[in-house]
Amino acid sequence: MSTTPPVLAAELAQAWADIQRHHPELPSLAAPESLIGESSSACGAELSFERLLHEAVHGIAAARGIRDTSRAGRYHNRRFLAIAEELGLDHPEEPHPSSGFSLVTLNPEARKRYRATIERLKGALKAHTAATAHDTARSFRGPAARHGSSGGGVRVKAVCDCGRNVRVVPSVLAQAPIMCGGCGKPFRIPEAQLSPSGV
């Protein structure tokens, strides 16, 4: 098995497609590689199928036009919880004081439904971890590693055709387009920021 990030991105895309088969209204995942190495304390720091299903809840909420979080995306409300239950996620009885109902876990039925997907993704994640284990303390890890995550991941500049720009976490933009209030066109991340030479 290859251990390059593109292979892991392909496995993430395949797992997302497996979720879409059960929930057709789930939008496509535009940039699966944006989930690799990104941490979010509200959505779960570790990349796993459970975290992917959590992100799918946000994707369905976006498709339905439902605001499922507040407090800059940290607090997951009861609307998030209702969709999470549809996707096979259980939750504590009471919300967490700062993150609400973000601490969801796979229920037994969902674990059985996605068993093959979970195993395949687990293997790809294990291979990716082994491939990146050669990182040393002298490797440059970027601002999130130096200063700690703000809880929402590393933000990059997204632009629209009229020249306006916003700072956004790539995975948030991947969930659904963010439209410019000035010209009505979607914000996008310039290609230069996505390539290693553009950092």
PDB file of C-alpha atoms in Angstrom:
ATOM      1  CA  MET A   1       0.000   0.000   0.000  1.00  0.00           C
ATOM      2  CA  SER A   2       1.324   3.462  -0.891  1.00  0.00           C
ATOM      3  CA  THR A   3       1.708   5.813   2.032  1.00  0.00           C
ATOM      4  CA  THR A   4       1.577   9.178   0.278  1.00  0.00           C
ATOM      5  CA  PRO A   5      -0.955  11.814   1.387  1.00  0.00           C
ATOM      6  CA  PRO A   6      -2.772  11.661  -2.017  1.00  0.00           C
ATOM      7  CA  VAL A   7      -3.578   7.999  -1.297  1.00  0.00           C
ATOM      8  CA  LEU A   8      -4.965   8.911   2.124  1.00  0.00           C
ATOM      9  CA  ALA A   9      -6.964  11.714   0.487  1.00  0.00           C
ATOM     10  CA  ALA A  10      -8.379   9.146  -1.955  1.00  0.00           C
ATOM     11  CA  GLU A  11      -9.354   6.863   0.947  1.00  0.00           C
ATOM     12  CA  LEU A  12     -11.042   9.796   2.707  1.00  0.00           C
ATOM     13  CA  ALA A  13     -12.951  10.597  -0.501  1.00  0.00           C
ATOM     14  CA  GLN A  14     -14.018   6.947  -0.808  1.00  0.00           C
ATOM     15  CA  ALA A  15     -15.202   6.849   2.818  1.00  0.00           C
ATOM     16  CA  TRP A  16     -17.148  10.079   2.199  1.00  0.00           C
ATOM     17  CA  ALA A  17     -18.732   8.468  -0.885  1.00  0.00           C
ATOM     18  CA  ASP A  18     -19.722   5.493   1.286  1.00  0.00           C
ATOM     19  CA  ILE A  19     -21.545   7.901   3.625  1.00  0.00           C
ATOM     20  CA  GLN A  20     -23.209   9.575   0.620  1.00  0.00           C
ATOM     21  CA  ARG A  21     -24.631   6.218  -0.482  1.00  0.00           C
ATOM     22  CA  HIS A  22     -26.656   6.161   2.740  1.00  0.00           C
ATOM     23  CA  HIS A  23     -27.292   9.932   2.810  1.00  0.00           C
ATOM     24  CA  PRO A  24     -27.569  11.204  -0.808  1.00  0.00           C
ATOM     25  CA  GLU A  25     -28.144  14.836   0.211  1.00  0.00           C
ATOM     26  CA  LEU A  26     -24.594  15.004   1.624  1.00  0.00           C
ATOM     27  CA  PRO A  27     -22.556  17.344  -0.623  1.00  0.00           C
ATOM     28  CA  SER A  28     -19.346  16.048  -2.174  1.00  0.00           C
ATOM     29  CA  LEU A  29     -16.139  16.582  -0.225  1.00  0.00           C
ATOM     30  CA  ALA A  30     -14.253  19.132  -2.334  1.00  0.00           C
ATOM     31  CA  ALA A  31     -10.853  18.814  -0.638  1.00  0.00           C
ATOM     32  CA  PRO A  32     -10.413  15.632   1.435  1.00  0.00           C
ATOM     33  CA  GLU A  33      -6.725  16.441   1.929  1.00  0.00           C
ATOM     34  CA  SER A  34      -7.760  19.503   3.959  1.00  0.00           C
ATOM     35  CA  LEU A  35      -8.714  17.115   6.787  1.00  0.00           C
ATOM     36  CA  ILE A  36      -5.234  15.570   6.925  1.00  0.00           C
ATOM     37  CA  GLY A  37      -3.250  17.003   9.797  1.00  0.00           C
ATOM     38  CA  GLU A  38      -5.869  19.616  10.655  1.00  0.00           C
ATOM     39  CA  SER A  39      -7.107  19.625  14.212  1.00  0.00           C
ATOM     40  CA  SER A  40     -10.228  21.129  15.653  1.00  0.00           C
ATOM     41  CA  SER A  41     -10.931  20.757  19.334  1.00  0.00           C
ATOM     42  CA  ALA A  42     -14.659  21.163  18.743  1.00  0.00           C
ATOM     43  CA  CYS A  43     -14.906  18.514  16.011  1.00  0.00           C
ATOM     44  CA  GLY A  44     -12.292  16.088  17.293  1.00  0.00           C
ATOM     45  CA  ALA A  45      -8.541  16.399  16.930  1.00  0.00           C
ATOM     46  CA  GLU A  46      -7.873  12.895  15.599  1.00  0.00           C
ATOM     47  CA  LEU A  47      -8.755  12.004  12.041  1.00  0.00           C
ATOM     48  CA  SER A  48     -10.922   8.880  11.999  1.00  0.00           C
ATOM     49  CA  PHE A  49     -14.116   7.591  10.405  1.00  0.00           C
ATOM     50  CA  GLU A  50     -16.034   8.871  13.431  1.00  0.00           C
ATOM     51  CA  ARG A  51     -14.612  12.360  12.820  1.00  0.00           C
ATOM     52  CA  LEU A  52     -15.460  12.053   9.104  1.00  0.00           C
ATOM     53  CA  LEU A  53     -19.064  11.185   9.999  1.00  0.00           C
ATOM     54  CA  HIS A  54     -19.079  14.193  12.361  1.00  0.00           C
ATOM     55  CA  GLU A  55     -17.965  16.404   9.437  1.00  0.00           C
ATOM     56  CA  ALA A  56     -20.708  14.821   7.295  1.00  0.00           C
ATOM     57  CA  VAL A  57     -23.262  16.067   9.854  1.00  0.00           C
ATOM     58  CA  HIS A  58     -21.967  19.598   9.215  1.00  0.00           C
ATOM     59  CA  GLY A  59     -22.153  18.965   5.451  1.00  0.00           C
ATOM     60  CA  ILE A  60     -25.808  17.912   5.620  1.00  0.00           C
ATOM     61  CA  ALA A  61     -26.604  20.866   7.888  1.00  0.00           C
ATOM     62  CA  ALA A  62     -25.041  23.185   5.288  1.00  0.00           C
ATOM     63  CA  ALA A  63     -27.007  21.512   2.478  1.00  0.00           C
ATOM     64  CA  ARG A  64     -30.228  22.025   4.431  1.00  0.00           C
ATOM     65  CA  GLY A  65     -29.360  25.622   5.342  1.00  0.00           C
ATOM     66  CA  ILE A  66     -29.322  24.764   9.047  1.00  0.00           C
ATOM     67  CA  ARG A  67     -27.071  26.622  11.470  1.00  0.00           C
ATOM     68  CA  ASP A  68     -25.772  23.729  13.574  1.00  0.00           C
ATOM     69  CA  THR A  69     -23.093  25.561  15.578  1.00  0.00           C
ATOM     70  CA  SER A  70     -22.492  28.850  17.333  1.00  0.00           C
ATOM     71  CA  ARG A  71     -19.596  30.527  19.171  1.00  0.00           C
ATOM     72  CA  ALA A  72     -17.385  30.533  16.040  1.00  0.00           C
ATOM     73  CA  GLY A  73     -18.238  26.896  15.296  1.00  0.00           C
ATOM     74  CA  ARG A  74     -17.256  25.571  18.721  1.00  0.00           C
ATOM     75  CA  TYR A  75     -20.721  25.001  20.240  1.00  0.00           C
ATOM     76  CA  HIS A  76     -22.691  22.197  18.554  1.00  0.00           C
ATOM     77  CA  ASN A  77     -26.403  22.768  19.136  1.00  0.00           C
ATOM     78  CA  ARG A  78     -29.469  20.501  19.168  1.00  0.00           C
ATOM     79  CA  ARG A  79     -29.916  20.936  15.388  1.00  0.00           C
ATOM     80  CA  PHE A  80     -26.447  19.368  14.975  1.00  0.00           C
ATOM     81  CA  LEU A  81     -27.523  16.653  17.396  1.00  0.00           C
ATOM     82  CA  ALA A  82     -30.682  15.805  15.417  1.00  0.00           C
ATOM     83  CA  ILE A  83     -28.698  15.289  12.196  1.00  0.00           C
ATOM     84  CA  ALA A  84     -25.993  13.371  14.073  1.00  0.00           C
ATOM     85  CA  GLU A  85     -28.648  10.920  15.242  1.00  0.00           C
ATOM     86  CA  GLU A  86     -29.803  10.450  11.616  1.00  0.00           C
ATOM     87  CA  LEU A  87     -26.231   9.500  10.662  1.00  0.00           C
ATOM     88  CA  GLY A  88     -25.812   6.966  13.472  1.00  0.00           C
ATOM     89  CA  LEU A  89     -24.011   8.994  16.107  1.00  0.00           C
ATOM     90  CA  ASP A  90     -24.796   8.772  19.812  1.00  0.00           C
ATOM     91  CA  HIS A  91     -24.210  11.578  22.299  1.00  0.00           C
ATOM     92  CA  PRO A  92     -24.089  12.324  26.013  1.00  0.00           C
ATOM     93  CA  GLU A  93     -27.378  13.268  27.670  1.00  0.00           C
ATOM     94  CA  GLU A  94     -26.178  16.743  28.590  1.00  0.00           C
ATOM     95  CA  PRO A  95     -24.253  19.175  26.363  1.00  0.00           C
ATOM     96  CA  HIS A  96     -20.629  20.027  27.115  1.00  0.00           C
ATOM     97  CA  PRO A  97     -20.436  23.607  28.517  1.00  0.00           C
ATOM     98  CA  SER A  98     -18.192  24.909  25.719  1.00  0.00           C
ATOM     99  CA  SER A  99     -18.657  22.514  22.770  1.00  0.00           C
ATOM    100  CA  GLY A 100     -22.288  21.442  23.205  1.00  0.00           C
ATOM    101  CA  PHE A 101     -23.099  18.114  21.557  1.00  0.00           C
ATOM    102  CA  SER A 102     -19.829  17.798  19.614  1.00  0.00           C
ATOM    103  CA  LEU A 103     -18.706  14.694  21.528  1.00  0.00           C
ATOM    104  CA  VAL A 104     -20.575  12.147  19.420  1.00  0.00           C
ATOM    105  CA  THR A 105     -19.678   8.470  18.980  1.00  0.00           C
ATOM    106  CA  LEU A 106     -20.668   5.794  16.473  1.00  0.00           C
ATOM    107  CA  ASN A 107     -23.645   3.732  17.575  1.00  0.00           C
ATOM    108  CA  PRO A 108     -23.482  -0.074  17.101  1.00  0.00           C
ATOM    109  CA  GLU A 109     -25.716  -0.036  14.004  1.00  0.00           C
ATOM    110  CA  ALA A 110     -23.533   2.560  12.227  1.00  0.00           C
ATOM    111  CA  ARG A 111     -20.364   0.709  13.268  1.00  0.00           C
ATOM    112  CA  LYS A 112     -21.754  -2.439  11.642  1.00  0.00           C
ATOM    113  CA  ARG A 113     -22.982  -0.591   8.507  1.00  0.00           C
ATOM    114  CA  TYR A 114     -19.584   1.034   7.900  1.00  0.00           C
ATOM    115  CA  ARG A 115     -17.339  -1.817   9.171  1.00  0.00           C
ATOM    116  CA  ALA A 116     -15.482  -2.298   5.858  1.00  0.00           C
ATOM    117  CA  THR A 117     -15.100   1.469   5.354  1.00  0.00           C
ATOM    118  CA  ILE A 118     -13.775   1.914   8.901  1.00  0.00           C
ATOM    119  CA  GLU A 119     -11.192  -0.851   8.443  1.00  0.00           C
ATOM    120  CA  ARG A 120     -10.038   0.475   5.062  1.00  0.00           C
ATOM    121  CA  LEU A 121      -9.666   4.034   6.389  1.00  0.00           C
ATOM    122  CA  LYS A 122      -7.938   2.792   9.546  1.00  0.00           C
ATOM    123  CA  GLY A 123      -5.354   1.014   7.360  1.00  0.00           C
ATOM    124  CA  ALA A 124      -4.746   4.141   5.257  1.00  0.00           C
ATOM    125  CA  LEU A 125      -4.363   6.294   8.378  1.00  0.00           C
ATOM    126  CA  LYS A 126      -1.926   3.804   9.895  1.00  0.00           C
ATOM    127  CA  ALA A 127       0.164   3.804   6.693  1.00  0.00           C
ATOM    128  CA  HIS A 128       0.087   7.613   6.561  1.00  0.00           C
ATOM    129  CA  THR A 129       1.230   7.834  10.184  1.00  0.00           C
ATOM    130  CA  ALA A 130       4.090   5.416   9.493  1.00  0.00           C
ATOM    131  CA  ALA A 131       5.113   7.393   6.400  1.00  0.00           C
ATOM    132  CA  THR A 132       5.199  10.692   8.289  1.00  0.00           C
ATOM    133  CA  ALA A 133       6.845   9.283  11.443  1.00  0.00           C
ATOM    134  CA  HIS A 134      10.269  10.383  10.162  1.00  0.00           C
ATOM    135  CA  ASP A 135       9.341  13.968  11.123  1.00  0.00           C
ATOM    136  CA  THR A 136      11.757  15.306  13.693  1.00  0.00           C
ATOM    137  CA  ALA A 137      11.677  18.165  16.152  1.00  0.00           C
ATOM    138  CA  ARG A 138      13.728  20.114  13.589  1.00  0.00           C
ATOM    139  CA  SER A 139      11.002  19.816  10.909  1.00  0.00           C
ATOM    140  CA  PHE A 140       9.002  22.979  10.249  1.00  0.00           C
ATOM    141  CA  ARG A 141       5.408  22.286  11.199  1.00  0.00           C
ATOM    142  CA  GLY A 142       3.830  25.724  10.568  1.00  0.00           C
ATOM    143  CA  PRO A 143       2.080  28.227  12.828  1.00  0.00           C
ATOM    144  CA  ALA A 144      -0.572  25.869  14.234  1.00  0.00           C
ATOM    145  CA  ALA A 145       2.103  23.556  15.641  1.00  0.00           C
ATOM    146  CA  ARG A 146       4.179  26.447  17.008  1.00  0.00           C
ATOM    147  CA  HIS A 147       1.354  28.271  18.756  1.00  0.00           C
ATOM    148  CA  GLY A 148      -1.270  25.566  19.203  1.00  0.00           C
ATOM    149  CA  SER A 149      -4.534  25.287  17.327  1.00  0.00           C
ATOM    150  CA  SER A 150      -7.099  28.003  17.816  1.00  0.00           C
ATOM    151  CA  GLY A 151      -9.724  25.278  17.795  1.00  0.00           C
ATOM    152  CA  GLY A 152     -10.610  25.764  14.162  1.00  0.00           C
ATOM    153  CA  GLY A 153      -7.455  24.806  12.264  1.00  0.00           C
ATOM    154  CA  VAL A 154      -5.111  26.922  10.166  1.00  0.00           C
ATOM    155  CA  ARG A 155      -6.860  29.678   8.233  1.00  0.00           C
ATOM    156  CA  VAL A 156      -5.854  30.750   4.737  1.00  0.00           C
ATOM    157  CA  LYS A 157      -6.945  33.660   2.569  1.00  0.00           C
ATOM    158  CA  ALA A 158      -9.903  32.982   0.277  1.00  0.00           C
ATOM    159  CA  VAL A 159     -10.677  35.521  -2.449  1.00  0.00           C
ATOM    160  CA  CYS A 160     -13.548  36.343  -4.783  1.00  0.00           C
ATOM    161  CA  ASP A 161     -13.449  37.880  -8.262  1.00  0.00           C
ATOM    162  CA  CYS A 162     -14.339  41.387  -7.009  1.00  0.00           C
ATOM    163  CA  GLY A 163     -11.188  41.527  -4.867  1.00  0.00           C
ATOM    164  CA  ARG A 164     -12.670  40.959  -1.406  1.00  0.00           C
ATOM    165  CA  ASN A 165     -11.084  38.299   0.805  1.00  0.00           C
ATOM    166  CA  VAL A 166     -11.708  36.380   4.011  1.00  0.00           C
ATOM    167  CA  ARG A 167      -9.606  34.075   6.221  1.00  0.00           C
ATOM    168  CA  VAL A 168     -11.065  30.572   6.360  1.00  0.00           C
ATOM    169  CA  VAL A 169     -10.194  27.014   7.378  1.00  0.00           C
ATOM    170  CA  PRO A 170     -10.009  25.004   4.107  1.00  0.00           C
ATOM    171  CA  SER A 171     -12.281  22.232   5.422  1.00  0.00           C
ATOM    172  CA  VAL A 172     -15.002  24.789   6.206  1.00  0.00           C
ATOM    173  CA  LEU A 173     -14.880  26.081   2.629  1.00  0.00           C
ATOM    174  CA  ALA A 174     -14.946  22.452   1.409  1.00  0.00           C
ATOM    175  CA  GLN A 175     -18.278  21.841   3.199  1.00  0.00           C
ATOM    176  CA  ALA A 176     -20.151  24.407   1.100  1.00  0.00           C
ATOM    177  CA  PRO A 177     -19.365  27.573  -0.859  1.00  0.00           C
ATOM    178  CA  ILE A 178     -19.034  30.834   1.044  1.00  0.00           C
ATOM    179  CA  MET A 179     -20.648  33.518  -1.088  1.00  0.00           C
ATOM    180  CA  CYS A 180     -19.425  37.111  -1.347  1.00  0.00           C
ATOM    181  CA  GLY A 181     -22.045  39.639  -0.242  1.00  0.00           C
ATOM    182  CA  GLY A 182     -20.583  42.192  -2.673  1.00  0.00           C
ATOM    183  CA  CYS A 183     -20.683  40.329  -5.984  1.00  0.00           C
ATOM    184  CA  GLY A 184     -22.539  37.102  -5.134  1.00  0.00           C
ATOM    185  CA  LYS A 185     -19.721  34.843  -6.331  1.00  0.00           C
ATOM    186  CA  PRO A 186     -18.063  32.158  -4.177  1.00  0.00           C
ATOM    187  CA  PHE A 187     -14.816  32.749  -2.314  1.00  0.00           C
ATOM    188  CA  ARG A 188     -12.011  30.390  -3.386  1.00  0.00           C
ATOM    189  CA  ILE A 189      -8.530  29.567  -2.160  1.00  0.00           C
ATOM    190  CA  PRO A 190      -5.914  30.552  -4.782  1.00  0.00           C
ATOM    191  CA  GLU A 191      -3.969  27.586  -6.170  1.00  0.00           C
ATOM    192  CA  ALA A 192      -0.683  29.120  -4.958  1.00  0.00           C
ATOM    193  CA  GLN A 193      -1.777  28.661  -1.324  1.00  0.00           C
ATOM    194  CA  LEU A 194      -2.622  25.003  -1.887  1.00  0.00           C
ATOM    195  CA  SER A 195       0.787  24.074  -3.329  1.00  0.00           C
ATOM    196  CA  PRO A 196       3.862  23.621  -1.108  1.00  0.00           C
ATOM    197  CA  SER A 197       5.713  26.428  -2.916  1.00  0.00           C
ATOM    198  CA  GLY A 198       2.915  28.877  -2.142  1.00  0.00           C
ATOM    199  CA  VAL A 199       3.267  28.564   1.632  1.00  0.00           C
TER     200      VAL A 199
END
